[in-house]
Amino acid sequence: MVFQDPYASLNPRRRVGRQIADAIRLGTGAKLDDEAASSRVAVLLERVGLSPPSPTATARVLRRAVPAHRHCPGPGTEPSCVVADEPISALDASAQAQIANLLAGIVTESGLGMLFISHDLSVVRKIADRTVVMYFGRVVETGPTGRVWAEPAHPYTRALIGAIPKPGAGSALPSELPATCPTRPPADGLPVSSALP
C-alpha cells in the first residue's frame, strides 16, 4: 500500500534505509545481516534514482518515492498488487509526472498489478490500462481507459473529464455538475446506480 500521506508510512525518527530493510526482512522472512540488507537497500534506492541522493530530489518527491519502494521492495518480496491511494495528489505537476512514471516503471518491471486511486483522470489516463469510475461509493463506469475517455457513458465521468484544465484562452472549467448528477446520495436509500441514468 502506498498511502496518500507519506508521513503515515515513514517514521521520521528512523533512517529510510532501515525502514526499507525492515520491509525486505518482513516480506521475505529472511534473516539478513546488516551488510546484506544494506546492499539490497542500495540497489532499491538506485532503482528509483535516490542512490547516491540526488541534489535535485526534493523532500516531497523523496517522501513519495520511498514509500513506493518500502511497500514493493524488490525481487522475491513483491506482492501481486500494489494499492496506491492518491499517491501524487499533493505534488506539483513535475513531481506528479516523476512519481507516476516511477510507479508505472516499478509495475512494468516487476510484473505487478497496481490499483491506482485518483481523482485526477488526466494522470489515470497516462498510466492505467483500465479505468473504474466511482460515484458516491458505487461503480458507475468501467472499461479500457481509451474507451472510457473517448466515449464516457456516465454523466459523472463526463464531468470529471470536463473538469481537467485545458490550456488556451477560451478554455474554462465547468461551473457545476450536469443536472443528471445529483450532488448528494439519494435520500431514499436506493443505490446510486438506480438514481442515475
mmCIF file of C-alpha atoms in Angstrom:
data_model
loop_
_atom_site.group_PDB
_atom_site.id
_atom_site.type_symbol
_atom_site.label_atom_id
_atom_site.label_comp_id
_atom_site.label_asym_id
_atom_site.label_seq_id
_atom_site.Cartn_x
_atom_site.Cartn_y
_atom_site.Cartn_z
ATOM 1 C CA MET A 1 0.000 0.000 0.000
ATOM 2 C CA VAL A 2 1.309 3.425 -0.944
ATOM 3 C CA PHE A 3 -0.562 5.895 1.213
ATOM 4 C CA GLN A 4 -1.829 9.333 0.236
ATOM 5 C CA ASP A 5 0.056 10.799 3.180
ATOM 6 C CA PRO A 6 3.662 9.608 3.070
ATOM 7 C CA TYR A 7 4.082 10.501 6.733
ATOM 8 C CA ALA A 8 1.646 7.686 7.532
ATOM 9 C CA SER A 9 4.141 5.101 6.287
ATOM 10 C CA LEU A 10 7.512 6.617 7.183
ATOM 11 C CA ASN A 11 8.940 7.113 10.638
ATOM 12 C CA PRO A 12 10.831 10.431 10.669
ATOM 13 C CA ARG A 13 12.999 9.206 13.552
ATOM 14 C CA ARG A 14 14.423 6.262 11.625
ATOM 15 C CA ARG A 15 16.682 6.231 8.599
ATOM 16 C CA VAL A 16 14.992 5.436 5.307
ATOM 17 C CA GLY A 17 17.397 2.561 4.614
ATOM 18 C CA ARG A 18 16.484 0.813 7.849
ATOM 19 C CA GLN A 19 12.774 1.154 7.117
ATOM 20 C CA ILE A 20 13.227 -0.381 3.657
ATOM 21 C CA ALA A 21 15.386 -3.147 5.161
ATOM 22 C CA ASP A 22 12.578 -3.899 7.632
ATOM 23 C CA ALA A 23 10.155 -4.302 4.702
ATOM 24 C CA ILE A 24 12.584 -6.661 2.938
ATOM 25 C CA ARG A 25 13.015 -8.776 6.060
ATOM 26 C CA LEU A 26 9.270 -8.904 6.704
ATOM 27 C CA GLY A 27 8.446 -9.600 3.052
ATOM 28 C CA THR A 28 10.882 -12.463 2.667
ATOM 29 C CA GLY A 29 11.087 -13.765 6.212
ATOM 30 C CA ALA A 30 14.851 -13.751 5.654
ATOM 31 C CA LYS A 31 17.259 -13.130 8.465
ATOM 32 C CA LEU A 32 19.553 -10.784 6.570
ATOM 33 C CA ASP A 33 22.597 -9.397 8.313
ATOM 34 C CA ASP A 34 23.116 -5.631 8.181
ATOM 35 C CA GLU A 35 25.572 -5.824 5.276
ATOM 36 C CA ALA A 36 23.232 -7.915 3.080
ATOM 37 C CA ALA A 37 20.270 -5.708 3.950
ATOM 38 C CA SER A 38 22.255 -2.546 3.183
ATOM 39 C CA SER A 39 23.259 -3.987 -0.173
ATOM 40 C CA ARG A 40 19.635 -4.770 -1.108
ATOM 41 C CA VAL A 41 18.515 -1.321 0.056
ATOM 42 C CA ALA A 42 21.225 0.375 -2.045
ATOM 43 C CA VAL A 43 20.020 -1.475 -5.159
ATOM 44 C CA LEU A 44 16.420 -0.454 -4.489
ATOM 45 C CA LEU A 45 17.269 3.186 -3.825
ATOM 46 C CA GLU A 46 19.323 3.286 -7.021
ATOM 47 C CA ARG A 47 16.359 1.790 -8.876
ATOM 48 C CA VAL A 48 14.359 4.933 -8.043
ATOM 49 C CA GLY A 49 17.232 7.354 -8.601
ATOM 50 C CA LEU A 50 17.948 8.011 -4.923
ATOM 51 C CA SER A 51 21.392 6.484 -4.507
ATOM 52 C CA PRO A 52 23.509 8.434 -4.135
ATOM 53 C CA PRO A 53 20.914 11.005 -3.137
ATOM 54 C CA SER A 54 20.280 13.387 -5.987
ATOM 55 C CA PRO A 55 20.814 17.046 -5.135
ATOM 56 C CA THR A 56 17.701 17.839 -7.185
ATOM 57 C CA ALA A 57 15.458 15.323 -5.380
ATOM 58 C CA THR A 58 13.107 17.355 -3.228
ATOM 59 C CA ALA A 59 11.946 16.141 0.140
ATOM 60 C CA ARG A 60 8.366 15.944 -1.190
ATOM 61 C CA VAL A 61 9.404 13.661 -4.046
ATOM 62 C CA LEU A 62 11.529 11.582 -1.686
ATOM 63 C CA ARG A 63 8.575 11.144 0.660
ATOM 64 C CA ARG A 64 6.524 9.745 -2.250
ATOM 65 C CA ALA A 65 9.233 7.594 -3.856
ATOM 66 C CA VAL A 66 10.448 5.907 -0.694
ATOM 67 C CA PRO A 67 7.043 4.566 0.417
ATOM 68 C CA ALA A 68 6.548 3.199 -3.085
ATOM 69 C CA HIS A 69 9.640 1.058 -2.624
ATOM 70 C CA ARG A 70 9.124 0.366 1.038
ATOM 71 C CA HIS A 71 5.922 -1.447 0.116
ATOM 72 C CA CYS A 72 7.119 -3.176 -3.070
ATOM 73 C CA PRO A 73 10.785 -3.545 -2.263
ATOM 74 C CA GLY A 74 12.129 -5.831 -4.962
ATOM 75 C CA PRO A 75 12.538 -9.306 -6.387
ATOM 76 C CA GLY A 76 11.276 -12.029 -4.114
ATOM 77 C CA THR A 77 9.272 -9.687 -1.890
ATOM 78 C CA GLU A 78 6.727 -8.127 -4.217
ATOM 79 C CA PRO A 79 3.043 -8.619 -3.663
ATOM 80 C CA SER A 80 0.890 -9.385 -6.703
ATOM 81 C CA CYS A 81 -0.790 -5.959 -6.496
ATOM 82 C CA VAL A 82 0.146 -2.569 -5.089
ATOM 83 C CA VAL A 83 -2.610 -0.231 -3.906
ATOM 84 C CA ALA A 84 -1.644 3.412 -4.472
ATOM 85 C CA ASP A 85 -4.122 5.678 -2.693
ATOM 86 C CA GLU A 86 -3.832 9.194 -4.183
ATOM 87 C CA PRO A 87 -0.026 8.878 -4.104
ATOM 88 C CA ILE A 88 0.635 12.055 -6.099
ATOM 89 C CA SER A 89 -2.262 14.334 -5.196
ATOM 90 C CA ALA A 90 -0.233 16.802 -3.093
ATOM 91 C CA LEU A 91 2.635 17.180 -5.570
ATOM 92 C CA ASP A 92 3.241 19.805 -8.224
ATOM 93 C CA ALA A 93 2.865 18.773 -11.890
ATOM 94 C CA SER A 94 6.554 17.995 -12.414
ATOM 95 C CA ALA A 95 6.800 15.833 -9.295
ATOM 96 C CA GLN A 96 3.473 14.149 -10.156
ATOM 97 C CA ALA A 97 4.843 13.087 -13.530
ATOM 98 C CA GLN A 98 8.063 11.851 -11.921
ATOM 99 C CA ILE A 99 6.293 9.690 -9.323
ATOM 100 C CA ALA A 100 3.636 8.449 -11.780
ATOM 101 C CA ASN A 101 6.407 7.363 -14.155
ATOM 102 C CA LEU A 102 8.276 5.769 -11.248
ATOM 103 C CA LEU A 103 5.230 3.762 -10.141
ATOM 104 C CA ALA A 104 4.411 2.731 -13.709
ATOM 105 C CA GLY A 105 8.040 1.638 -14.196
ATOM 106 C CA ILE A 106 8.064 -0.408 -10.991
ATOM 107 C CA VAL A 107 4.829 -2.114 -12.023
ATOM 108 C CA THR A 108 6.029 -2.852 -15.555
ATOM 109 C CA GLU A 109 9.482 -4.017 -14.463
ATOM 110 C CA SER A 110 8.191 -6.197 -11.632
ATOM 111 C CA GLY A 111 5.080 -7.584 -13.311
ATOM 112 C CA LEU A 112 2.889 -6.254 -10.507
ATOM 113 C CA GLY A 113 -0.676 -5.082 -10.744
ATOM 114 C CA MET A 114 -1.488 -1.635 -9.412
ATOM 115 C CA LEU A 115 -4.760 -0.236 -8.151
ATOM 116 C CA PHE A 116 -4.168 3.498 -8.627
ATOM 117 C CA ILE A 117 -6.777 5.571 -6.790
ATOM 118 C CA SER A 118 -7.071 9.148 -8.002
ATOM 119 C CA HIS A 119 -9.499 11.957 -8.712
ATOM 120 C CA ASP A 120 -7.185 13.207 -11.451
ATOM 121 C CA LEU A 121 -8.281 11.384 -14.593
ATOM 122 C CA SER A 122 -5.509 13.006 -16.645
ATOM 123 C CA VAL A 123 -2.965 11.026 -14.592
ATOM 124 C CA VAL A 124 -5.121 7.881 -14.690
ATOM 125 C CA ARG A 125 -5.272 8.195 -18.475
ATOM 126 C CA LYS A 126 -1.468 8.114 -18.700
ATOM 127 C CA ILE A 127 -0.841 5.071 -16.524
ATOM 128 C CA ALA A 128 -3.960 2.877 -16.379
ATOM 129 C CA ASP A 129 -4.966 0.072 -18.725
ATOM 130 C CA ARG A 130 -8.490 0.005 -17.276
ATOM 131 C CA THR A 131 -10.450 2.723 -15.527
ATOM 132 C CA VAL A 132 -13.209 2.361 -12.952
ATOM 133 C CA VAL A 133 -15.235 5.475 -12.089
ATOM 134 C CA MET A 134 -16.965 5.560 -8.719
ATOM 135 C CA TYR A 135 -19.669 7.974 -7.651
ATOM 136 C CA PHE A 136 -20.959 8.031 -4.067
ATOM 137 C CA GLY A 137 -19.142 4.757 -3.383
ATOM 138 C CA ARG A 138 -20.621 2.869 -6.327
ATOM 139 C CA VAL A 139 -19.049 1.855 -9.614
ATOM 140 C CA VAL A 140 -20.836 3.772 -12.368
ATOM 141 C CA GLU A 141 -18.496 3.086 -15.275
ATOM 142 C CA THR A 142 -15.663 0.727 -16.082
ATOM 143 C CA GLY A 143 -13.710 -0.242 -19.158
ATOM 144 C CA PRO A 144 -10.466 0.130 -21.057
ATOM 145 C CA THR A 145 -9.074 3.589 -20.336
ATOM 146 C CA GLY A 146 -9.080 4.622 -24.001
ATOM 147 C CA ARG A 147 -12.761 3.805 -24.368
ATOM 148 C CA VAL A 148 -13.778 5.498 -21.124
ATOM 149 C CA TRP A 149 -12.018 8.655 -22.347
ATOM 150 C CA ALA A 150 -13.254 8.531 -25.921
ATOM 151 C CA GLU A 151 -16.856 7.559 -25.084
ATOM 152 C CA PRO A 152 -17.678 8.320 -21.445
ATOM 153 C CA ALA A 153 -21.081 6.780 -20.801
ATOM 154 C CA HIS A 154 -21.897 8.235 -17.395
ATOM 155 C CA PRO A 155 -22.558 11.940 -16.714
ATOM 156 C CA TYR A 156 -20.147 11.933 -13.757
ATOM 157 C CA THR A 157 -17.350 10.523 -15.935
ATOM 158 C CA ARG A 158 -18.030 13.261 -18.473
ATOM 159 C CA ALA A 159 -17.957 15.843 -15.655
ATOM 160 C CA LEU A 160 -14.597 14.547 -14.361
ATOM 161 C CA ILE A 161 -13.067 14.658 -17.829
ATOM 162 C CA GLY A 162 -14.571 18.107 -18.421
ATOM 163 C CA ALA A 163 -13.027 19.389 -15.185
ATOM 164 C CA ILE A 164 -9.478 18.775 -16.396
ATOM 165 C CA PRO A 165 -7.907 22.169 -17.155
ATOM 166 C CA LYS A 166 -7.109 22.726 -20.813
ATOM 167 C CA PRO A 167 -4.567 25.270 -21.984
ATOM 168 C CA GLY A 168 -5.825 28.083 -24.135
ATOM 169 C CA ALA A 169 -7.588 31.419 -23.954
ATOM 170 C CA GLY A 170 -11.127 30.108 -24.450
ATOM 171 C CA SER A 171 -10.981 27.193 -22.016
ATOM 172 C CA ALA A 172 -12.965 27.196 -18.781
ATOM 173 C CA LEU A 173 -13.843 24.722 -16.073
ATOM 174 C CA PRO A 174 -17.474 23.601 -15.775
ATOM 175 C CA SER A 175 -19.313 25.697 -13.201
ATOM 176 C CA GLU A 176 -21.360 22.775 -11.827
ATOM 177 C CA LEU A 177 -22.103 19.097 -12.260
ATOM 178 C CA PRO A 178 -24.557 18.190 -15.015
ATOM 179 C CA ALA A 179 -28.201 18.099 -13.863
ATOM 180 C CA THR A 180 -28.125 14.303 -14.257
ATOM 181 C CA CYS A 181 -25.521 14.048 -11.458
ATOM 182 C CA PRO A 182 -27.051 14.619 -8.024
ATOM 183 C CA THR A 183 -24.721 16.331 -5.558
ATOM 184 C CA ARG A 184 -25.881 14.154 -2.635
ATOM 185 C CA PRO A 185 -26.611 10.435 -2.348
ATOM 186 C CA PRO A 186 -30.287 9.562 -2.863
ATOM 187 C CA ALA A 187 -32.254 10.067 0.365
ATOM 188 C CA ASP A 188 -34.476 7.063 -0.285
ATOM 189 C CA GLY A 189 -31.597 4.675 0.278
ATOM 190 C CA LEU A 190 -31.671 3.391 -3.285
ATOM 191 C CA PRO A 191 -28.296 2.598 -4.783
ATOM 192 C CA VAL A 192 -26.821 5.488 -6.742
ATOM 193 C CA SER A 193 -26.909 3.427 -9.927
ATOM 194 C CA SER A 194 -30.709 3.280 -9.777
ATOM 195 C CA ALA A 195 -30.953 7.038 -9.213
ATOM 196 C CA LEU A 196 -28.817 7.885 -12.238
ATOM 197 C CA PRO A 197 -29.356 7.268 -15.941
#
